[in-house]
Amino acid sequence: MYTIETSKHFVKRQDESGAVYYVLATHVAAQQTGFYFVNPSMDDQGRYLWFYCYFPPASYRTLGVVDFTTDEVHHFPETLHLDACPIVDTITGEVYYADERALYKRSPRPELATEKVCDLPKEFFERKARVIIPATHLTFSPDRKQMFLDGRTTKGFIAGALTLATGEFQIWTRPEYCRNHGQFNPVYPDLALMAEEFDTNEDGSYRSIRTDENGVFMRLWTVKANGEETVWAPLNLERATHEWWSADGRKIYYCKYNDKGNNGVCAIDYFSGEHKLVAPVRAWHAFSSMDDSLFVFDENDGFYRGCASRVGLYNTKTGKKVYFNSNNPPMNPPDKQSQYHLDPHPRFNARERYIVFTTVVNDKPQLAVAKTADILPMTE
């Protein structure tokens, strides 16, 4: 099997920190980026690496894959999907995605056809509704038999569990406000994480995330299969963004910020309520290792779509961090923001052997991969 080091499709780059990473040099699309940070883009064995394909100025995107078993790169034009929904089955290497009608499964092998898994739930089409987003990012239940959908239709919001074999849908909640970023807990099947999000009213006016009478910024929510909902206050009554579950299912992780910007990764123990800062980095997005000792993250000095950024690794055992993509230049000026969601979104993949992220080369977003074993010693 090939690797990022032996594949003919990757170019080695050295960061100013001395760190090394690899950029996919073969293009099957005008722009190629990594997945949104919540979802894996590789299987556990590292055989397949999936990525987003953009074709400006089109607003849609499709999927491509690097096949390390054959050292080939493929684009699948039929994989047009909505939002950041694609997720890789880390056992098989297949990718799941959805559009406004159905859920699909695509093999990395080009000789095989894309399969329709099931139609979207009939509840998404009640009262002649049209689907705007079927799911922010699909996630599997612990037994891999269901996926969590946080749909948005022209009639409102609906979230719950979709059974893959039958298409049966169990409604968990119908939020009144925009709530998305739904994520099945990786261990406890009756529990999901969600986020209240900025939105617009019917008249086009801006609707911010609510703050309750106690000053709690109401971003972080959990919901149970029985409909029980809980809102979680960010640390120090600041604000929260970009959340995910720990691998053991016990902790809610999120990036904290205030008026001065991002200021740390925090953890809430769902069962004990313990709440603390775990990584004092200016994380915009972040993701944890399976043992919670490492956090890969990105930063910016002033957000807009296409802004300059950095990507780093923080080691909780040593308290040290290193930037391995120290100077990601802006892709767009502030007065002409990108129409695409091109943040670095770093994430551990292939059982933490790799860190997949989006970088910028020659003013274009590019798919990049670093070996965790190359970066980790720089934090020790």
CSV table of C-alpha atoms in Angstrom, one decimal:
chain,number,residue,atom,x,y,z
A,1,MET,CA,0.0,0.0,0.0
A,2,TYR,CA,1.1,3.5,-0.8
A,3,THR,CA,1.4,6.4,1.8
A,4,ILE,CA,1.5,10.1,1.6
A,5,GLU,CA,5.3,9.7,1.5
A,6,THR,CA,5.5,7.2,-1.4
A,7,SER,CA,2.4,8.3,-3.4
A,8,LYS,CA,3.2,10.2,-6.7
A,9,HIS,CA,0.3,12.5,-6.0
A,10,PHE,CA,1.7,14.3,-2.9
A,11,VAL,CA,4.3,17.0,-2.7
A,12,LYS,CA,6.4,17.4,0.5
A,13,ARG,CA,6.5,20.9,2.1
A,14,GLN,CA,8.4,22.1,5.1
A,15,ASP,CA,6.9,24.7,7.4
A,16,GLU,CA,9.0,27.6,8.8
A,17,SER,CA,8.7,25.7,12.2
A,18,GLY,CA,10.6,22.8,10.6
A,19,ALA,CA,7.6,20.6,10.5
A,20,VAL,CA,6.8,18.6,7.4
A,21,TYR,CA,3.5,18.0,5.7
A,22,TYR,CA,2.3,16.8,2.3
A,23,VAL,CA,0.0,18.5,-0.2
A,24,LEU,CA,-2.1,16.7,-2.8
A,25,ALA,CA,-0.6,18.0,-6.1
A,26,THR,CA,-2.9,16.0,-8.4
A,27,HIS,CA,-6.1,17.9,-9.2
A,28,VAL,CA,-9.4,16.5,-10.3
A,29,ALA,CA,-11.2,19.7,-9.3
A,30,ALA,CA,-10.4,23.4,-9.4
A,31,GLN,CA,-10.3,23.5,-5.6
A,32,GLN,CA,-9.8,20.6,-3.2
A,33,THR,CA,-10.1,20.7,0.6
A,34,GLY,CA,-10.4,18.5,3.7
A,35,PHE,CA,-13.7,17.6,5.3
A,36,TYR,CA,-15.3,19.6,8.1
A,37,PHE,CA,-13.4,18.8,11.3
A,38,VAL,CA,-16.1,16.7,13.0
A,39,ASN,CA,-16.1,13.9,10.4
A,40,PRO,CA,-13.4,11.5,9.5
A,41,SER,CA,-12.2,11.6,5.9
A,42,MET,CA,-10.0,8.4,6.0
A,43,ASP,CA,-10.7,4.8,6.9
A,44,ASP,CA,-8.8,3.4,10.0
A,45,GLN,CA,-6.2,1.6,7.8
A,46,GLY,CA,-5.4,4.7,5.8
A,47,ARG,CA,-6.3,3.1,2.5
A,48,TYR,CA,-8.6,5.9,1.3
A,49,LEU,CA,-8.6,9.7,1.7
A,50,TRP,CA,-11.8,11.5,0.7
A,51,PHE,CA,-11.9,15.3,0.0
A,52,TYR,CA,-14.3,18.0,-1.1
A,53,CYS,CA,-14.2,19.1,-4.8
A,54,TYR,CA,-15.2,22.7,-5.8
A,55,PHE,CA,-15.7,24.1,-9.3
A,56,PRO,CA,-16.0,27.9,-9.0
A,57,PRO,CA,-18.2,29.7,-9.5
A,58,ALA,CA,-20.7,26.9,-8.8
A,59,SER,CA,-22.1,26.8,-5.3
A,60,TYR,CA,-22.1,23.0,-5.1
A,61,ARG,CA,-19.4,20.6,-4.3
A,62,THR,CA,-18.7,16.9,-5.0
A,63,LEU,CA,-16.3,14.3,-3.7
A,64,GLY,CA,-12.9,12.9,-4.7
A,65,VAL,CA,-10.7,10.2,-3.2
A,66,VAL,CA,-7.1,9.2,-3.0
A,67,ASP,CA,-6.8,5.5,-3.2
A,68,PHE,CA,-3.6,4.4,-1.5
A,69,THR,CA,-4.1,0.8,-2.5
A,70,THR,CA,-3.6,1.7,-6.2
A,71,ASP,CA,-2.1,5.2,-6.0
A,72,GLU,CA,-4.9,6.7,-8.0
A,73,VAL,CA,-7.0,9.8,-7.5
A,74,HIS,CA,-10.7,9.7,-8.6
A,75,HIS,CA,-13.5,12.3,-8.8
A,76,PHE,CA,-17.1,11.2,-8.5
A,77,PRO,CA,-19.3,13.9,-10.1
A,78,GLU,CA,-22.6,12.2,-8.9
A,79,THR,CA,-21.6,12.9,-5.3
A,80,LEU,CA,-23.2,16.4,-5.2
A,81,HIS,CA,-24.2,16.9,-1.6
A,82,LEU,CA,-25.6,19.5,0.8
A,83,ASP,CA,-23.7,21.3,3.6
A,84,ALA,CA,-20.8,19.4,5.2
A,85,CYS,CA,-22.7,16.1,5.5
A,86,PRO,CA,-20.2,13.5,4.0
A,87,ILE,CA,-18.7,11.0,6.5
A,88,VAL,CA,-16.4,8.1,5.8
A,89,ASP,CA,-17.1,4.7,7.2
A,90,THR,CA,-13.8,4.1,8.9
A,91,ILE,CA,-14.1,0.3,8.5
A,92,THR,CA,-15.0,0.0,4.8
A,93,GLY,CA,-13.6,3.3,3.5
A,94,GLU,CA,-17.0,4.1,1.8
A,95,VAL,CA,-18.4,7.6,2.0
A,96,TYR,CA,-22.0,8.5,2.9
A,97,TYR,CA,-23.6,11.7,1.9
A,98,ALA,CA,-27.0,13.3,1.3
A,99,ASP,CA,-28.9,15.6,-1.0
A,100,GLU,CA,-32.4,17.1,-0.8
A,101,ARG,CA,-34.0,13.7,-1.5
A,102,ALA,CA,-32.0,10.7,-0.1
A,103,LEU,CA,-28.9,9.3,1.6
A,104,TYR,CA,-26.3,7.7,-0.5
A,105,LYS,CA,-23.2,5.5,-0.2
A,106,ARG,CA,-20.2,5.7,-2.6
A,107,SER,CA,-17.4,3.1,-2.8
A,108,PRO,CA,-13.8,4.4,-3.4
A,109,ARG,CA,-13.6,1.9,-6.3
A,110,PRO,CA,-14.6,3.7,-9.5
A,111,GLU,CA,-15.9,0.5,-11.1
A,112,LEU,CA,-18.7,0.2,-8.5
A,113,ALA,CA,-21.9,2.3,-8.7
A,114,THR,CA,-23.1,4.7,-6.1
A,115,GLU,CA,-25.9,3.2,-4.0
A,116,LYS,CA,-29.0,4.9,-2.6
A,117,VAL,CA,-29.2,3.8,1.1
A,118,CYS,CA,-32.7,5.2,1.7
A,119,ASP,CA,-34.9,8.2,1.1
A,120,LEU,CA,-34.9,11.1,3.5
A,121,PRO,CA,-37.6,10.7,6.1
A,122,LYS,CA,-41.2,11.6,5.1
A,123,GLU,CA,-41.3,13.9,8.1
A,124,PHE,CA,-38.9,16.2,6.2
A,125,PHE,CA,-41.6,16.8,3.5
A,126,GLU,CA,-44.6,17.4,5.7
A,127,ARG,CA,-46.9,20.2,4.6
A,128,LYS,CA,-45.2,20.2,1.2
A,129,ALA,CA,-41.8,21.3,2.7
A,130,ARG,CA,-38.6,21.4,0.7
A,131,VAL,CA,-35.3,20.2,2.2
A,132,ILE,CA,-32.7,22.9,2.6
A,133,ILE,CA,-30.2,20.9,4.6
A,134,PRO,CA,-30.7,17.2,5.4
A,135,ALA,CA,-27.8,17.1,8.0
A,136,THR,CA,-25.0,19.5,8.9
A,137,HIS,CA,-22.6,16.6,9.1
A,138,LEU,CA,-23.7,13.0,9.3
A,139,THR,CA,-22.6,10.9,12.3
A,140,PHE,CA,-23.1,7.2,13.0
A,141,SER,CA,-24.7,5.7,16.1
A,142,PRO,CA,-22.4,3.6,18.2
A,143,ASP,CA,-23.6,0.4,16.5
A,144,ARG,CA,-23.4,2.1,13.1
A,145,LYS,CA,-27.0,1.2,12.3
A,146,GLN,CA,-28.3,4.7,12.4
A,147,MET,CA,-27.3,8.2,11.5
A,148,PHE,CA,-28.2,11.5,13.2
A,149,LEU,CA,-30.0,14.0,11.0
A,150,ASP,CA,-30.5,17.6,12.0
A,151,GLY,CA,-32.6,18.7,9.0
A,152,ARG,CA,-33.7,22.2,8.0
A,153,THR,CA,-36.7,22.5,5.7
A,154,THR,CA,-38.8,25.3,4.4
A,155,LYS,CA,-41.2,24.5,7.3
A,156,GLY,CA,-38.6,24.5,10.2
A,157,PHE,CA,-36.1,22.3,12.0
A,158,ILE,CA,-36.2,18.6,12.8
A,159,ALA,CA,-33.7,16.3,14.3
A,160,GLY,CA,-33.5,12.6,15.1
A,161,ALA,CA,-32.2,9.1,14.3
A,162,LEU,CA,-32.4,7.5,10.8
A,163,THR,CA,-32.2,3.7,10.7
A,164,LEU,CA,-30.1,2.9,7.6
A,165,ALA,CA,-31.6,-0.5,6.9
A,166,THR,CA,-35.2,0.6,6.8
A,167,GLY,CA,-35.3,4.4,6.4
A,168,GLU,CA,-37.3,4.6,9.6
A,169,PHE,CA,-36.9,7.9,11.4
A,170,GLN,CA,-37.3,8.6,15.1
A,171,ILE,CA,-37.9,12.3,15.9
A,172,TRP,CA,-35.9,13.5,18.9
A,173,THR,CA,-36.7,17.2,18.7
A,174,ARG,CA,-38.2,20.0,16.6
A,175,PRO,CA,-36.3,23.1,17.7
A,176,GLU,CA,-37.9,26.4,17.4
A,177,TYR,CA,-34.6,28.2,16.8
A,178,CYS,CA,-31.9,27.2,14.4
A,179,ARG,CA,-30.1,24.2,15.9
A,180,ASN,CA,-27.7,22.2,13.9
A,181,HIS,CA,-24.2,20.5,14.1
A,182,GLY,CA,-25.9,17.4,15.4
A,183,GLN,CA,-23.6,14.6,16.5
A,184,PHE,CA,-24.5,11.2,17.8
A,185,ASN,CA,-22.6,10.4,21.0
A,186,PRO,CA,-20.0,7.8,20.0
A,187,VAL,CA,-20.8,5.5,23.0
A,188,TYR,CA,-24.3,6.3,24.3
A,189,PRO,CA,-26.9,5.7,21.6
A,190,ASP,CA,-29.7,7.8,23.1
A,191,LEU,CA,-27.7,11.0,23.3
A,192,ALA,CA,-26.7,13.6,20.8
A,193,LEU,CA,-24.9,17.0,20.8
A,194,MET,CA,-26.4,20.0,19.0
A,195,ALA,CA,-25.6,23.7,18.6
A,196,GLU,CA,-27.9,26.7,18.4
A,197,GLU,CA,-26.6,28.8,15.5
A,198,PHE,CA,-26.8,32.3,14.1
A,199,ASP,CA,-29.7,32.6,11.6
A,200,THR,CA,-31.9,35.0,9.7
A,201,ASN,CA,-35.6,35.8,10.3
A,202,GLU,CA,-38.2,35.6,7.6
A,203,ASP,CA,-37.8,39.3,6.9
A,204,GLY,CA,-34.0,38.8,6.3
A,205,SER,CA,-33.0,40.4,9.6
A,206,TYR,CA,-30.2,38.8,11.7
A,207,ARG,CA,-30.9,36.4,14.5
A,208,SER,CA,-28.1,35.9,17.0
A,209,ILE,CA,-27.6,32.9,19.3
A,210,ARG,CA,-29.8,33.6,22.4
A,211,THR,CA,-28.5,34.5,25.8
A,212,ASP,CA,-30.8,33.5,28.7
A,213,GLU,CA,-31.8,35.6,31.8
A,214,ASN,CA,-28.7,34.3,33.6
A,215,GLY,CA,-26.3,35.4,30.9
A,216,VAL,CA,-25.8,31.9,29.5
A,217,PHE,CA,-24.9,31.9,25.8
A,218,MET,CA,-27.2,29.2,24.5
A,219,ARG,CA,-24.9,27.5,21.9
A,220,LEU,CA,-24.3,24.1,23.5
A,221,TRP,CA,-27.2,21.6,23.7
A,222,THR,CA,-27.6,17.9,24.3
A,223,VAL,CA,-30.8,16.0,23.3
A,224,LYS,CA,-31.9,12.5,24.2
A,225,ALA,CA,-34.0,10.1,22.2
A,226,ASN,CA,-36.9,10.8,24.6
A,227,GLY,CA,-36.8,14.5,23.7
A,228,GLU,CA,-35.1,15.6,26.9
A,229,GLU,CA,-32.9,18.7,26.2
A,230,THR,CA,-30.2,20.4,28.2
A,231,VAL,CA,-28.4,23.7,27.5
A,232,TRP,CA,-24.8,23.9,28.8
A,233,ALA,CA,-23.3,27.2,30.0
A,234,PRO,CA,-19.8,28.0,28.6
A,235,LEU,CA,-17.0,28.4,31.1
A,236,ASN,CA,-17.0,31.8,32.8
A,237,LEU,CA,-20.2,32.8,31.0
A,238,GLU,CA,-18.2,33.4,27.9
A,239,ARG,CA,-19.2,32.1,24.5
A,240,ALA,CA,-18.9,28.7,22.8
A,241,THR,CA,-18.4,27.5,19.3
A,242,HIS,CA,-17.3,24.4,17.3
A,243,GLU,CA,-18.1,21.5,19.6
A,244,TRP,CA,-17.6,17.8,19.5
A,245,TRP,CA,-17.7,14.6,21.7
A,246,SER,CA,-14.6,13.0,23.2
A,247,ALA,CA,-13.9,9.5,21.9
A,248,ASP,CA,-15.1,7.9,25.2
A,249,GLY,CA,-18.4,9.8,24.9
A,250,ARG,CA,-18.1,11.4,28.4
A,251,LYS,CA,-17.0,14.9,27.5
A,252,ILE,CA,-18.4,17.8,25.4
A,253,TYR,CA,-15.5,19.7,23.9
A,254,TYR,CA,-15.8,23.2,22.5
A,255,CYS,CA,-13.8,26.3,21.5
A,256,LYS,CA,-14.4,29.2,23.9
A,257,TYR,CA,-14.2,32.9,22.9
A,258,ASN,CA,-15.1,36.4,24.0
A,259,ASP,CA,-15.0,39.9,22.4
A,260,LYS,CA,-11.2,39.6,22.2
A,261,GLY,CA,-11.3,36.4,20.2
A,262,ASN,CA,-10.8,32.7,20.7
A,263,ASN,CA,-9.2,31.8,24.0
A,264,GLY,CA,-9.1,28.1,24.7
A,265,VAL,CA,-10.5,24.6,24.3
A,266,CYS,CA,-12.8,23.5,27.2
A,267,ALA,CA,-14.3,20.2,28.3
A,268,ILE,CA,-17.6,19.5,30.1
A,269,ASP,CA,-18.0,16.1,31.7
A,270,TYR,CA,-21.6,15.2,30.7
A,271,PHE,CA,-22.0,12.9,33.8
A,272,SER,CA,-20.2,14.7,36.6
A,273,GLY,CA,-20.6,18.3,35.3
A,274,GLU,CA,-16.9,19.0,35.8
A,275,HIS,CA,-16.0,21.9,33.5
A,276,LYS,CA,-12.5,23.2,32.8
A,277,LEU,CA,-10.1,24.6,30.3
A,278,VAL,CA,-8.0,21.8,28.8
A,279,ALA,CA,-6.0,23.5,26.0
A,280,PRO,CA,-5.0,27.2,26.4
A,281,VAL,CA,-4.7,27.9,22.7
A,282,ARG,CA,-6.6,30.3,20.5
A,283,ALA,CA,-8.5,27.6,18.8
A,284,TRP,CA,-11.0,28.4,16.1
A,285,HIS,CA,-11.7,24.8,15.5
A,286,ALA,CA,-10.0,21.8,17.3
A,287,PHE,CA,-10.2,18.1,17.6
A,288,SER,CA,-9.0,15.7,20.3
A,289,SER,CA,-7.0,12.5,20.3
A,290,MET,CA,-8.7,9.3,21.5
A,291,ASP,CA,-6.9,9.5,24.9
A,292,ASP,CA,-7.6,13.3,25.2
A,293,SER,CA,-3.9,14.2,25.5
A,294,LEU,CA,-3.5,15.9,22.1
A,295,PHE,CA,-5.5,18.7,20.4
A,296,VAL,CA,-5.0,19.7,16.8
A,297,PHE,CA,-6.4,23.2,16.2
A,298,ASP,CA,-6.5,26.2,13.8
A,299,GLU,CA,-6.3,29.9,14.6
A,300,ASN,CA,-6.9,33.2,13.0
A,301,ASP,CA,-6.2,36.8,13.8
A,302,GLY,CA,-9.5,38.1,12.5
A,303,PHE,CA,-12.2,35.9,10.9
A,304,TYR,CA,-13.7,36.3,7.5
A,305,ARG,CA,-14.3,33.7,4.8
A,306,GLY,CA,-10.8,33.2,3.3
A,307,CYS,CA,-8.8,34.8,6.1
A,308,ALA,CA,-5.2,34.0,7.0
A,309,SER,CA,-4.7,31.2,9.5
A,310,ARG,CA,-2.4,28.8,11.4
A,311,VAL,CA,-2.6,25.1,12.2
A,312,GLY,CA,-1.0,23.6,15.3
A,313,LEU,CA,-0.8,20.7,17.8
A,314,TYR,CA,-1.1,21.1,21.5
A,315,ASN,CA,0.2,18.4,23.9
A,316,THR,CA,-1.6,18.4,27.3
A,317,LYS,CA,1.1,16.2,28.9
A,318,THR,CA,3.9,18.8,28.3
A,319,GLY,CA,1.8,22.0,27.9
A,320,LYS,CA,3.7,22.7,24.6
A,321,LYS,CA,2.3,23.6,21.2
A,322,VAL,CA,3.8,23.7,17.7
A,323,TYR,CA,2.5,25.3,14.6
A,324,PHE,CA,3.1,22.9,11.6
A,325,ASN,CA,1.3,25.2,9.2
A,326,SER,CA,2.5,28.5,10.6
A,327,ASN,CA,1.5,31.0,8.0
A,328,ASN,CA,-1.5,30.1,5.9
A,329,PRO,CA,-2.0,33.2,3.7
A,330,PRO,CA,-5.4,34.7,3.0
A,331,MET,CA,-7.2,33.4,0.0
A,332,ASN,CA,-9.4,36.5,-0.3
A,333,PRO,CA,-9.3,40.1,0.9
A,334,PRO,CA,-11.7,41.1,3.6
A,335,ASP,CA,-13.9,43.1,1.2
A,336,LYS,CA,-14.2,40.1,-1.2
A,337,GLN,CA,-14.8,37.1,1.0
A,338,SER,CA,-14.8,33.6,-0.3
A,339,GLN,CA,-18.2,32.1,-1.2
A,340,TYR,CA,-16.9,28.8,0.1
A,341,HIS,CA,-16.2,27.4,3.6
A,342,LEU,CA,-12.4,27.1,3.3
A,343,ASP,CA,-11.2,27.0,7.0
A,344,PRO,CA,-8.3,24.7,7.8
A,345,HIS,CA,-10.5,22.3,9.8
A,346,PRO,CA,-7.7,20.0,11.1
A,347,ARG,CA,-8.6,16.5,12.3
A,348,PHE,CA,-6.9,13.3,13.4
A,349,ASN,CA,-7.6,10.5,10.9
A,350,ALA,CA,-6.7,6.8,10.4
A,351,ARG,CA,-6.5,6.1,14.2
A,352,GLU,CA,-4.5,9.3,14.7
A,353,ARG,CA,-1.7,8.4,12.3
A,354,TYR,CA,-2.5,11.4,10.2
A,355,ILE,CA,-3.8,15.0,10.6
A,356,VAL,CA,-5.8,16.1,7.6
A,357,PHE,CA,-6.4,19.8,7.0
A,358,THR,CA,-6.8,22.5,4.3
A,359,THR,CA,-3.8,24.8,3.5
A,360,VAL,CA,-3.2,27.5,0.9
A,361,VAL,CA,-0.7,27.1,-1.9
A,362,ASN,CA,-0.5,29.7,-4.8
A,363,ASP,CA,-3.6,31.5,-3.4
A,364,LYS,CA,-5.7,28.3,-3.7
A,365,PRO,CA,-7.0,26.0,-1.0
A,366,GLN,CA,-5.3,22.6,-1.1
A,367,LEU,CA,-5.7,19.3,0.7
A,368,ALA,CA,-2.9,18.6,3.1
A,369,VAL,CA,-1.8,15.8,5.4
A,370,ALA,CA,0.7,15.7,8.2
A,371,LYS,CA,2.0,12.6,10.0
A,372,THR,CA,1.2,12.8,13.7
A,373,ALA,CA,4.5,11.0,14.4
A,374,ASP,CA,6.4,13.8,12.7
A,375,ILE,CA,4.7,16.6,14.6
A,376,LEU,CA,4.3,15.1,18.1
A,377,PRO,CA,8.1,15.1,19.0
A,378,MET,CA,8.1,18.8,18.5
A,379,THR,CA,5.8,19.2,21.5
A,380,GLU,CA,7.7,16.9,23.8
